[in-house]
mmCIF file of C-alpha atoms in Angstrom:
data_model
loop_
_atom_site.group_PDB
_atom_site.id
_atom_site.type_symbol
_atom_site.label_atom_id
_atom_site.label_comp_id
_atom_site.label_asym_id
_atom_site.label_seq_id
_atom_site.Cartn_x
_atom_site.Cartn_y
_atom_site.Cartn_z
ATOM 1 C CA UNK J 417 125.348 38.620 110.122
ATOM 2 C CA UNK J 418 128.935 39.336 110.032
ATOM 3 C CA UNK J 419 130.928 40.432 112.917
ATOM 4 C CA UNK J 420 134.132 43.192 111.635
ATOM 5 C CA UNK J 421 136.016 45.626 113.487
ATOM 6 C CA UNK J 422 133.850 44.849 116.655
ATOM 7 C CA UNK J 423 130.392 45.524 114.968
ATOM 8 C CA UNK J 424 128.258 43.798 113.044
ATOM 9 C CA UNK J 425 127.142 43.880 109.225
ATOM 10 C CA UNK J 426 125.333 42.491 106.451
ATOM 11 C CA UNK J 427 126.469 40.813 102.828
ATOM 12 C CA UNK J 428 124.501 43.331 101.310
ATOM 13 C CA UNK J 429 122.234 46.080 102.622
ATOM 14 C CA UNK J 430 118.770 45.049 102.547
ATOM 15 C CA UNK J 431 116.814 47.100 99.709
ATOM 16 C CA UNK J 432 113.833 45.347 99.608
ATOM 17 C CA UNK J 433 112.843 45.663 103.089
ATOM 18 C CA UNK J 434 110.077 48.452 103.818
ATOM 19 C CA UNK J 435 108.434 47.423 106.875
ATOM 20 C CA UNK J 436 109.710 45.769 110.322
ATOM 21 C CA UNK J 437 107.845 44.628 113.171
ATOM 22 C CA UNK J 438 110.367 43.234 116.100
ATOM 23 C CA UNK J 439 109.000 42.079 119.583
ATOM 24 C CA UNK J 440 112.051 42.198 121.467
ATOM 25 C CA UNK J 441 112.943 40.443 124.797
ATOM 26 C CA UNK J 442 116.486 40.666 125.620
ATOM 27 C CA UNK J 443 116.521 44.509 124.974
ATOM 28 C CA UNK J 444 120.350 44.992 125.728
ATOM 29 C CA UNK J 445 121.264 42.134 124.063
ATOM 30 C CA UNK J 446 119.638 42.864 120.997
ATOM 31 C CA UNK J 447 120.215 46.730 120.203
ATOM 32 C CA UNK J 448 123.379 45.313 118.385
ATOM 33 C CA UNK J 449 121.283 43.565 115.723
ATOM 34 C CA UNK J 450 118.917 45.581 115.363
ATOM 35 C CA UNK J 451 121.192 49.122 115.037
ATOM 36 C CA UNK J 452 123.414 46.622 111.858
ATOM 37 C CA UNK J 453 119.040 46.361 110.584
ATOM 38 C CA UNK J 454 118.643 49.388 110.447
ATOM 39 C CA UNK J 455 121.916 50.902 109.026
ATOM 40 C CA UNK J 456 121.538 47.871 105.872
ATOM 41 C CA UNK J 457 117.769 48.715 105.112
ATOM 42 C CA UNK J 458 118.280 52.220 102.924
ATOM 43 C CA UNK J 459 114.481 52.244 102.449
ATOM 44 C CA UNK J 460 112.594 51.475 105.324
ATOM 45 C CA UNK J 461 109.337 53.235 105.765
ATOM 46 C CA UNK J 462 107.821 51.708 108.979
ATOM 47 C CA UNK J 463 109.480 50.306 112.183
ATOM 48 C CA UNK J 464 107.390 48.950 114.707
ATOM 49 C CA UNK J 465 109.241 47.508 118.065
ATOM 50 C CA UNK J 466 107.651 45.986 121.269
ATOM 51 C CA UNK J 467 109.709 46.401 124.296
ATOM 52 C CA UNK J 468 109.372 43.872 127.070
ATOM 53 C CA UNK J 469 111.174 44.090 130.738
ATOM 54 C CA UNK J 470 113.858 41.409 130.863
ATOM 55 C CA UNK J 471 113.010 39.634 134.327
#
């Protein structure tokens, strides 16, 4: 992951990838990441995410 003009991006976008399953912890830390995912994978069909409380 590549950090430019204060966001983040991949090499490439990720074509291949058609399904995601993420169990996410740090919720608030991790929408970054997961927003530069989802803008680099064109094709994804299914996105799955667990939530869980940050304590």
């Amino acid at each position: 992951v590549l950090v430019t003009n204060g966001g983040l991006s991949l090499p490439s976008p990720l074509y291949n990838l058609k399904h995601l399953t993420l169990d996410l912890r740090q919720v608030d830390k991790e929408i970054p990441g997961l927003v530069c995912l989802l803008r680099n994978s064109p094709n994804l069909e299914k996105l799955s995410v667990d939530c869980h409380p940050y304590y």
